[in-house]
Short mmCIF file of C-alpha atoms and ligand atoms in Angstrom, two decimals:
data_model
loop_
_atom_site.label_atom_id
_atom_site.label_comp_id
_atom_site.label_asym_id
_atom_site.label_seq_id
_atom_site.Cartn_x
_atom_site.Cartn_y
_atom_site.Cartn_z
CA UNK K 74 13.71 5.44 -18.73
CA UNK K 75 11.39 3.09 -20.57
CA UNK K 76 8.34 3.84 -18.32
CA UNK K 77 5.71 6.08 -19.87
CA UNK K 78 2.43 4.31 -19.43
CA UNK K 79 1.45 3.13 -15.96
CA UNK K 80 -1.11 0.60 -14.80
CA UNK K 81 -2.31 0.18 -11.23
CA UNK K 82 -4.16 -2.94 -9.95
CA UNK K 83 -6.54 -2.07 -7.17
CA UNK K 84 -8.01 1.33 -6.38
CA UNK K 85 -8.31 1.05 -2.64
CA UNK K 86 -6.35 3.05 -0.14
CA UNK K 87 -2.92 2.50 -1.74
CA UNK K 88 -3.79 1.96 -5.40
CA UNK K 89 -5.73 5.21 -5.54
CA UNK K 90 -2.71 7.08 -3.99
CA UNK K 91 -0.30 5.46 -6.43
CA UNK K 92 -2.52 6.37 -9.46
CA UNK K 93 -2.85 9.91 -8.11
CA UNK K 94 0.92 10.56 -7.77
CA UNK K 95 1.46 9.01 -11.23
CA UNK K 96 -0.98 11.17 -13.09
CA UNK K 97 0.12 14.29 -11.13
CA UNK K 98 3.72 13.59 -12.35
CA UNK K 99 2.47 13.36 -15.95
CA UNK K 100 2.14 9.57 -16.48
CA UNK K 101 -0.69 8.20 -18.54
CA UNK K 102 -2.29 5.84 -16.00
CA UNK K 103 -4.99 3.10 -16.10
CA UNK K 104 -6.33 1.79 -12.77
CA UNK K 105 -8.13 -1.60 -12.54
CA UNK K 106 -10.74 -2.57 -9.93
CA UNK K 107 -12.87 -5.63 -9.59
CA UNK K 108 -16.17 -4.00 -10.13
CA UNK K 109 -17.71 -0.62 -11.16
CA UNK K 110 -18.85 0.27 -7.65
CA UNK K 111 -15.35 -0.11 -6.12
CA UNK K 112 -13.81 1.64 -9.07
CA UNK K 113 -16.11 4.61 -8.75
CA UNK K 114 -15.32 4.77 -5.07
CA UNK K 115 -11.56 4.75 -5.75
CA UNK K 116 -11.73 7.24 -8.58
CA UNK K 117 -13.82 9.46 -6.28
CA UNK K 118 -11.04 9.25 -3.68
CA UNK K 119 -8.47 10.45 -6.29
CA UNK K 120 -10.67 13.36 -7.52
CA UNK K 121 -11.41 14.35 -3.85
CA UNK K 122 -7.72 14.37 -3.01
CA UNK K 123 -6.80 16.44 -6.08
CA UNK K 124 -9.61 18.94 -5.33
CA UNK K 125 -8.36 19.28 -1.85
CA UNK K 126 -4.87 20.08 -3.12
CA UNK K 127 -6.49 22.79 -5.37
CA UNK K 128 -8.47 24.19 -2.38
CA UNK K 129 -5.25 24.32 -0.37
CA UNK K 130 -3.42 26.20 -3.16
CA UNK K 131 -0.94 23.31 -3.60
CA UNK K 132 -2.16 22.52 -7.16
CA UNK K 133 -3.46 24.77 -9.97
CA UNK K 134 -6.96 23.86 -11.14
CA UNK K 135 -5.64 23.41 -14.69
CA UNK K 136 -2.98 20.95 -13.45
CA UNK K 137 -5.71 18.98 -11.64
CA UNK K 138 -7.78 18.80 -14.86
CA UNK K 139 -4.73 17.74 -16.79
CA UNK K 140 -3.93 15.00 -14.26
CA UNK K 141 -7.47 13.72 -14.40
CA UNK K 142 -7.31 13.72 -18.27
CA UNK K 143 -4.36 11.27 -17.94
CA UNK K 144 -6.31 8.86 -15.67
CA UNK K 145 -8.55 6.05 -16.81
CA UNK K 146 -10.50 3.57 -14.69
CA UNK K 147 -11.33 0.12 -15.89
CA UNK K 148 -12.61 -3.27 -14.67
CA UNK K 149 -10.99 -5.09 -17.71
CA UNK K 150 -7.48 -6.46 -17.61
CA UNK K 151 -7.24 -5.98 -21.46
CA UNK K 152 -6.99 -2.26 -20.85
CA UNK K 153 -3.53 -2.83 -19.34
CA UNK K 154 -2.18 -4.44 -22.50
CA UNK K 155 -0.05 -1.39 -23.58
CA UNK K 156 1.36 -0.49 -20.10
CA UNK K 157 5.20 -0.22 -19.43
CA UNK K 158 4.83 -0.48 -15.62
CA UNK K 159 2.00 -2.18 -13.71
CA UNK K 160 1.92 -1.69 -9.97
CA UNK K 161 -0.23 -4.22 -8.14
CA UNK K 162 -1.93 -2.91 -4.94
CA UNK K 163 -4.62 -5.38 -4.25
CA UNK K 164 -5.44 -7.28 -1.03
CA UNK K 165 -2.44 -8.68 0.90
CA UNK K 166 -3.08 -12.24 -0.10
CA UNK K 167 -0.64 -14.38 -2.13
CA UNK K 168 -3.38 -16.46 -3.95
CA UNK K 169 -5.30 -13.27 -5.01
CA UNK K 170 -2.12 -11.61 -6.17
CA UNK K 171 -1.13 -14.76 -8.12
CA UNK K 172 -4.51 -14.69 -9.90
CA UNK K 173 -4.13 -11.09 -11.08
CA UNK K 174 -0.56 -11.72 -12.31
CA UNK K 175 -1.89 -14.58 -14.35
CA UNK K 176 -4.62 -12.42 -15.85
CA UNK K 177 -2.04 -9.53 -16.55
CA UNK K 178 0.39 -12.08 -18.00
CA UNK K 179 -2.22 -13.11 -20.58
CA UNK K 180 -2.64 -9.57 -21.92
CA UNK K 181 0.53 -7.52 -21.14
CA UNK K 182 3.54 -7.09 -23.49
CA UNK K 183 6.84 -8.99 -23.03
CA UNK K 184 8.73 -5.94 -21.70
CA UNK K 185 6.19 -4.93 -19.06
CA UNK K 186 7.62 -4.34 -15.59
CA UNK K 187 5.41 -5.76 -12.92
CA UNK K 188 5.77 -4.35 -9.44
CA UNK K 189 3.98 -5.31 -6.16
CA UNK K 190 3.16 -2.95 -3.33
CA UNK K 191 3.09 -5.85 -0.95
CA UNK K 192 3.76 -4.95 2.72
CA UNK K 193 4.90 -8.37 3.98
CA UNK K 194 4.88 -11.16 1.37
CA UNK K 195 8.30 -11.93 -0.03
CA UNK K 196 8.79 -10.48 -3.54
CA UNK K 197 10.47 -13.77 -4.58
CA UNK K 198 7.35 -15.82 -4.17
CA UNK K 199 5.31 -13.15 -6.02
CA UNK K 200 7.91 -12.89 -8.79
CA UNK K 201 7.78 -16.74 -9.23
CA UNK K 202 3.93 -16.58 -9.28
CA UNK K 203 4.13 -13.88 -11.99
CA UNK K 204 6.11 -16.26 -14.34
CA UNK K 205 8.25 -13.38 -15.45
CA UNK K 206 10.62 -13.06 -12.38
CA UNK K 207 13.30 -10.99 -14.31
CA UNK K 208 10.75 -8.24 -14.90
CA UNK K 209 9.34 -8.30 -11.37
CA UNK K 210 10.18 -5.94 -8.47
CA UNK K 211 8.75 -4.79 -5.13
CA UNK K 212 7.69 -1.14 -4.90
CA UNK K 213 6.52 -0.54 -1.42
CA UNK K 214 4.72 2.83 -1.00
CA UNK K 215 3.58 4.40 2.24
CA UNK K 216 0.24 5.65 3.37
CA UNK K 217 -0.89 8.38 2.57
CA UNK K 218 0.89 8.03 -0.72
CA UNK K 219 0.58 11.71 -1.80
CA UNK K 220 2.40 12.73 1.31
CA UNK K 221 4.96 10.01 2.28
CA UNK K 222 8.19 10.44 0.37
CA UNK K 223 9.52 6.95 0.73
CA UNK K 224 9.34 3.93 -1.62
CA UNK K 225 11.14 0.71 -0.69
CA UNK K 226 12.58 -0.85 -3.87
CA UNK K 227 12.94 -4.63 -3.42
CA UNK K 228 14.86 -6.70 -5.90
CA UNK K 229 15.16 -10.47 -5.88
CA UNK K 230 17.90 -12.77 -7.09
CA UNK K 231 16.13 -12.82 -10.40
CA UNK K 232 15.44 -9.12 -11.03
CA UNK K 233 17.00 -7.54 -14.14
CA UNK K 234 19.46 -4.70 -13.38
CA UNK K 235 17.76 -2.54 -16.00
CA UNK K 236 14.37 -3.02 -14.26
CA UNK K 237 15.84 -1.84 -10.93
CA UNK K 238 17.35 1.27 -12.59
CA UNK K 239 14.01 2.02 -14.37
CA UNK K 240 11.83 1.75 -11.22
CA UNK K 241 14.18 3.82 -9.20
CA UNK K 242 14.01 6.52 -11.94
CA UNK K 243 10.26 6.25 -11.96
CA UNK K 244 10.08 6.74 -8.15
CA UNK K 245 12.14 9.91 -8.42
CA UNK K 246 9.98 11.13 -11.37
CA UNK K 247 6.89 10.89 -9.12
CA UNK K 248 8.59 12.82 -6.41
CA UNK K 249 9.59 9.86 -4.21
CA UNK K 250 12.90 9.11 -2.50
CA UNK K 251 13.59 5.40 -2.92
CA UNK K 252 15.58 3.06 -0.66
CA UNK K 253 16.87 -0.35 -1.70
CA UNK K 254 15.92 -3.30 0.43
CA UNK K 255 16.65 -6.98 0.58
CA UNK K 256 13.76 -9.34 0.11
CA UNK K 257 12.98 -9.99 3.71
CA UNK K 258 9.30 -10.10 4.80
CA UNK K 259 8.42 -6.55 5.84
CA UNK K 260 11.53 -5.09 4.24
CA UNK K 261 12.95 -2.22 6.44
CA UNK K 262 9.89 -0.26 7.65
CA UNK K 263 7.44 -2.97 8.47
CA UNK K 264 10.04 -5.07 10.17
CA UNK K 265 10.39 -2.25 12.72
CA UNK K 266 6.87 -0.76 12.63
CA UNK K 267 4.68 -3.89 12.76
CA UNK K 268 6.05 -5.20 16.03
CA UNK K 269 5.56 -1.74 17.49
CA UNK K 270 1.93 -1.53 16.42
CA UNK K 271 1.15 -5.10 17.65
CA UNK K 272 2.87 -4.29 20.87
CA UNK K 273 0.57 -1.33 21.35
CA UNK K 274 -2.42 -3.65 21.09
CA UNK K 275 -0.75 -5.96 23.65
CA UNK K 276 -0.27 -3.03 25.98
CA UNK K 277 -3.96 -2.24 25.64
CA UNK K 278 -4.90 -5.88 26.27
CA UNK K 279 -2.73 -5.77 29.43
CA UNK K 280 -4.37 -2.54 30.64
CA UNK K 281 -1.28 -0.46 30.54
CA UNK K 282 -3.29 2.50 29.27
CA UNK K 283 -6.35 3.49 27.29
CA UNK K 284 -6.31 3.78 23.50
CA UNK K 285 -6.34 7.59 23.87
CA UNK K 286 -3.63 7.70 26.48
CA UNK K 287 -1.31 5.33 24.66
CA UNK K 288 -1.74 7.47 21.43
CA UNK K 289 -1.19 10.65 23.39
CA UNK K 290 1.93 9.21 25.13
CA UNK K 291 3.61 8.33 21.87
CA UNK K 292 2.70 11.53 20.15
CA UNK K 293 3.67 13.87 22.98
CA UNK K 294 6.43 11.71 24.51
CA UNK K 295 8.13 10.63 21.31
CA UNK K 296 7.02 13.21 18.74
CA UNK K 297 5.38 10.64 16.49
CA UNK K 298 2.89 12.29 14.10
CA UNK K 299 0.15 9.71 15.02
CA UNK K 300 -0.21 7.46 18.04
CA UNK K 301 -0.23 3.67 17.23
CA UNK K 302 -4.02 3.24 17.42
CA UNK K 303 -4.69 6.25 15.08
CA UNK K 304 -2.12 4.75 12.80
CA UNK K 305 -3.59 1.25 12.99
CA UNK K 306 -7.06 2.66 12.06
CA UNK K 307 -5.40 4.61 9.25
CA UNK K 308 -3.51 1.57 7.74
CA UNK K 309 -6.52 -0.73 8.16
CA UNK K 310 -6.89 -3.40 10.87
CA UNK K 311 -7.72 -6.00 8.21
CA UNK K 312 -4.51 -5.23 6.30
CA UNK K 313 -2.50 -5.14 9.53
CA UNK K 314 -3.93 -8.53 10.53
CA UNK K 315 -2.96 -10.06 7.11
CA UNK K 316 0.55 -8.58 7.42
CA UNK K 317 1.00 -9.90 10.99
CA UNK K 318 -0.04 -13.38 10.04
CA UNK K 319 2.30 -13.40 6.98
CA UNK K 320 5.24 -12.11 9.07
CA UNK K 321 4.62 -14.44 11.93
CA UNK K 322 4.45 -17.34 9.45
CA UNK K 323 7.81 -16.22 8.05
CA UNK K 324 9.73 -15.53 11.22
CA UNK K 325 7.94 -17.58 13.89
CA UNK K 326 8.66 -14.78 16.41
CA UNK K 327 6.09 -13.54 18.95
CA UNK K 328 6.68 -9.96 18.17
CA UNK K 329 4.92 -10.52 14.78
CA UNK K 330 2.03 -12.61 16.18
CA UNK K 331 -1.37 -10.93 15.81
CA UNK K 332 -2.80 -10.24 19.23
CA UNK K 333 -6.26 -11.81 19.95
CA UNK K 334 -7.87 -8.31 20.10
CA UNK K 335 -6.71 -7.49 16.60
CA UNK K 336 -8.25 -10.72 15.33
CA UNK K 337 -11.51 -10.04 17.12
CA UNK K 338 -11.72 -6.48 15.76
CA UNK K 339 -11.29 -7.78 12.23
CA UNK K 340 -13.88 -10.52 12.86
CA UNK K 341 -16.24 -7.87 14.07
CA UNK K 342 -15.75 -5.89 10.84
CA UNK K 343 -13.98 -3.02 12.69
CA UNK K 344 -11.31 -2.30 10.01
CA UNK K 345 -10.59 1.34 11.04
CA UNK K 346 -11.26 4.39 8.97
CA UNK K 347 -12.25 2.43 5.92
CA UNK K 348 -15.22 0.75 7.69
CA UNK K 349 -16.08 3.69 9.91
CA UNK K 350 -14.96 2.05 13.12
CA UNK K 351 -11.71 0.62 14.48
CA UNK K 352 -10.12 1.57 17.74
CA UNK K 353 -11.90 4.93 17.24
CA UNK K 354 -15.40 5.65 15.98
CA UNK K 355 -14.81 7.56 12.68
CA UNK K 356 -18.53 7.70 11.81
CA UNK K 357 -19.03 10.52 14.33
CA UNK K 358 -16.13 12.63 12.96
N1 CAA S 42 -3.54 13.06 0.83
C1 CAA S 42 -2.87 14.16 0.48
N2 CAA S 42 -2.35 15.06 1.42
C2 CAA S 42 -2.59 14.73 2.69
C3 CAA S 42 -3.28 13.57 3.10
C4 CAA S 42 -3.73 12.67 2.11
N3 CAA S 42 -4.41 11.55 2.41
N4 CAA S 42 -3.32 13.49 4.47
C5 CAA S 42 -2.66 14.67 4.89
N5 CAA S 42 -2.17 15.38 3.83
C6 CAA S 42 -1.36 16.59 3.87
C7 CAA S 42 -2.22 17.69 4.39
O1 CAA S 42 -2.92 18.39 3.24
C8 CAA S 42 -1.12 18.64 5.00
O2 CAA S 42 -0.47 19.34 3.95
P1 CAA S 42 -0.06 20.92 4.28
O3 CAA S 42 0.80 20.80 5.51
O4 CAA S 42 0.76 21.23 3.06
O5 CAA S 42 -1.37 21.67 4.46
C9 CAA S 42 -0.11 17.60 5.49
O6 CAA S 42 -0.36 16.40 4.79
C10 CAA S 42 -0.30 17.35 6.95
O7 CAA S 42 -1.64 17.02 7.21
P2 CAA S 42 -2.55 17.46 8.46
O8 CAA S 42 -2.07 18.84 8.99
O9 CAA S 42 -3.93 17.34 8.10
O10 CAA S 42 -2.26 16.29 9.51
P3 CAA S 42 -0.95 15.78 10.12
O11 CAA S 42 0.02 16.89 10.37
O12 CAA S 42 -1.24 14.90 11.22
O13 CAA S 42 -0.33 14.93 8.93
C11 CAA S 42 0.01 12.75 8.22
C12 CAA S 42 -1.02 13.82 8.43
C13 CAA S 42 1.00 13.12 7.07
C14 CAA S 42 -0.80 11.57 7.68
C15 CAA S 42 0.79 12.43 9.48
O14 CAA S 42 -0.11 12.31 10.48
C16 CAA S 42 1.70 11.20 9.40
O15 CAA S 42 2.72 11.38 8.91
N6 CAA S 42 1.21 10.12 9.91
C17 CAA S 42 1.99 8.88 10.00
C18 CAA S 42 1.70 8.20 8.71
C19 CAA S 42 2.59 6.90 8.59
O16 CAA S 42 3.28 6.54 9.52
N7 CAA S 42 2.38 6.27 7.48
C20 CAA S 42 3.08 4.95 7.28
C21 CAA S 42 2.02 3.89 7.51
S1 CAA S 42 2.74 2.30 7.37
C22 CAA S 42 2.69 2.00 5.72
O17 CAA S 42 2.24 2.72 4.95
C23 CAA S 42 3.36 0.66 5.28
C24 CAA S 42 2.52 -0.53 5.34
O18 CAA S 42 2.89 -1.48 4.56
C25 CAA S 42 1.37 -0.72 6.24
P1 NAD S 43 -7.58 -1.87 0.38
O1 NAD S 43 -8.38 -2.89 1.04
O2 NAD S 43 -7.79 -0.39 0.74
O3 NAD S 43 -7.63 -1.98 -1.18
C1 NAD S 43 -7.45 -3.09 -1.91
C2 NAD S 43 -8.20 -3.05 -3.18
O4 NAD S 43 -7.88 -4.06 -4.02
C3 NAD S 43 -9.71 -3.19 -2.94
O5 NAD S 43 -10.41 -2.02 -3.38
C4 NAD S 43 -10.11 -4.43 -3.73
O6 NAD S 43 -11.37 -4.33 -4.30
C5 NAD S 43 -9.02 -4.40 -4.74
N1 NAD S 43 -8.88 -5.73 -5.34
C6 NAD S 43 -8.94 -6.93 -4.80
N2 NAD S 43 -8.73 -7.91 -5.75
C7 NAD S 43 -8.42 -7.19 -6.87
C8 NAD S 43 -8.23 -7.61 -8.18
N3 NAD S 43 -8.16 -8.92 -8.46
N4 NAD S 43 -8.00 -6.65 -9.14
C9 NAD S 43 -8.04 -5.34 -8.80
N5 NAD S 43 -8.36 -4.94 -7.55
C10 NAD S 43 -8.58 -5.88 -6.61
O7 NAD S 43 -6.06 -2.18 0.76
P2 NAD S 43 -4.78 -1.31 0.67
O8 NAD S 43 -4.50 -0.72 2.00
O9 NAD S 43 -4.80 -0.35 -0.49
O10 NAD S 43 -3.65 -2.41 0.42
C11 NAD S 43 -3.32 -2.88 -0.87
C12 NAD S 43 -1.86 -3.47 -0.83
O11 NAD S 43 -0.99 -2.44 -0.40
C13 NAD S 43 -1.70 -4.59 0.14
O12 NAD S 43 -0.79 -5.41 -0.49
C14 NAD S 43 -1.11 -3.96 1.34
O13 NAD S 43 -0.39 -4.77 2.14
C15 NAD S 43 -0.27 -2.85 0.69
N6 NAD S 43 0.03 -1.72 1.54
C16 NAD S 43 -0.91 -1.13 2.38
C17 NAD S 43 -0.57 -0.04 3.15
C18 NAD S 43 -1.63 0.59 4.07
O14 NAD S 43 -1.20 1.41 4.89
N7 NAD S 43 -2.89 0.24 4.06
C19 NAD S 43 0.67 0.54 2.99
C20 NAD S 43 1.61 0.00 2.13
C21 NAD S 43 1.28 -1.08 1.35
#
């Protein structure tokens, strides 16, 4: 495998998780955020998660220290110049993603593999925006990244075979179990999961049950680890709203349409766990 040095764009919920699993698996990793404050927050999340693993006896303190020594945070694109693989995990917005690919393209080497953690945009449009479509692939991780074993690997008509081989090997090297997906908006998981989550909101709008009872019903009745509203708060209502809009735009099917309540929650700044309030009040926990 040609991948030794990893770069991560964005140190939010997903970028911090991806950087964490990469350094834990021994990869030298640089993570880039837009400003120092957000970088400090994201790096703090990684340190906190590794500390928790040590507390729980899942990771030796020396291995945590070695992992942290392999991790570097930056706000400069130029620090990504020597990376073999760069995984983009910034906001779910095609214009923003295209801007960072242009900035990366200006500094990165010819052979760099560029991957997007997009949930719902087609990898083809991102690959074209990157201007190096043969070296571009989708690597869709799941939240929380340190726990969820799956990565959806998404190739396009243009992706080099060697790139697909290398990223699959990288996924296995960081302890993940990859599946191969066609480049359809939402791939496998979100094509099935997003209509379910949106339908839970519609059920709430229609008064079928309360937030708590709908969650309890799906946990106790179906054995789901989290009810849909706990999961929505966990994923982020802002991110879910962006995903729903993108998937609705792609398929024009009602099951992907964002319900009015979701839009209002986002307009009200209730993004879920990340903002302290979503369908649940997380500030009190
Ligand atoms: N980082 C590291 N480890 C974590 C963690 C985190 N953020 N959160 C939980 N864990 C670990 C805990 O330490 C615990 O480990 P041990 O059993 O070894 O002690 C284990 O996970 C279970 O955690 P808890 O006992 O605290 O809680 P739980 O049993 O409810 O599990 C969960 C937590 C794994 C998150 C579980 O609730 C779950 O699987 N939820 C569903 C998550 C899901 O569906 N994710 C996909 C979201 S969709 C997506 O990601 C795609 C997209 O594009 C939007
Ligand atoms: P988030 O809001 O937690 O984090 C996004 C981060 O990207 C923010 O910290 C933001 O400052 C940063 N950012 C924005 N522009 C940037 C730039 N130009 N350079 C570097 N950083 C920049 O969002 P998230 O949940 O981590 O989602 C990130 C990506 O992962 C999205 O494409 C999303 O669809 C996808 N995803 C999310 C989940 C989930 O459960 N939340 C799961 C799988 C995939």
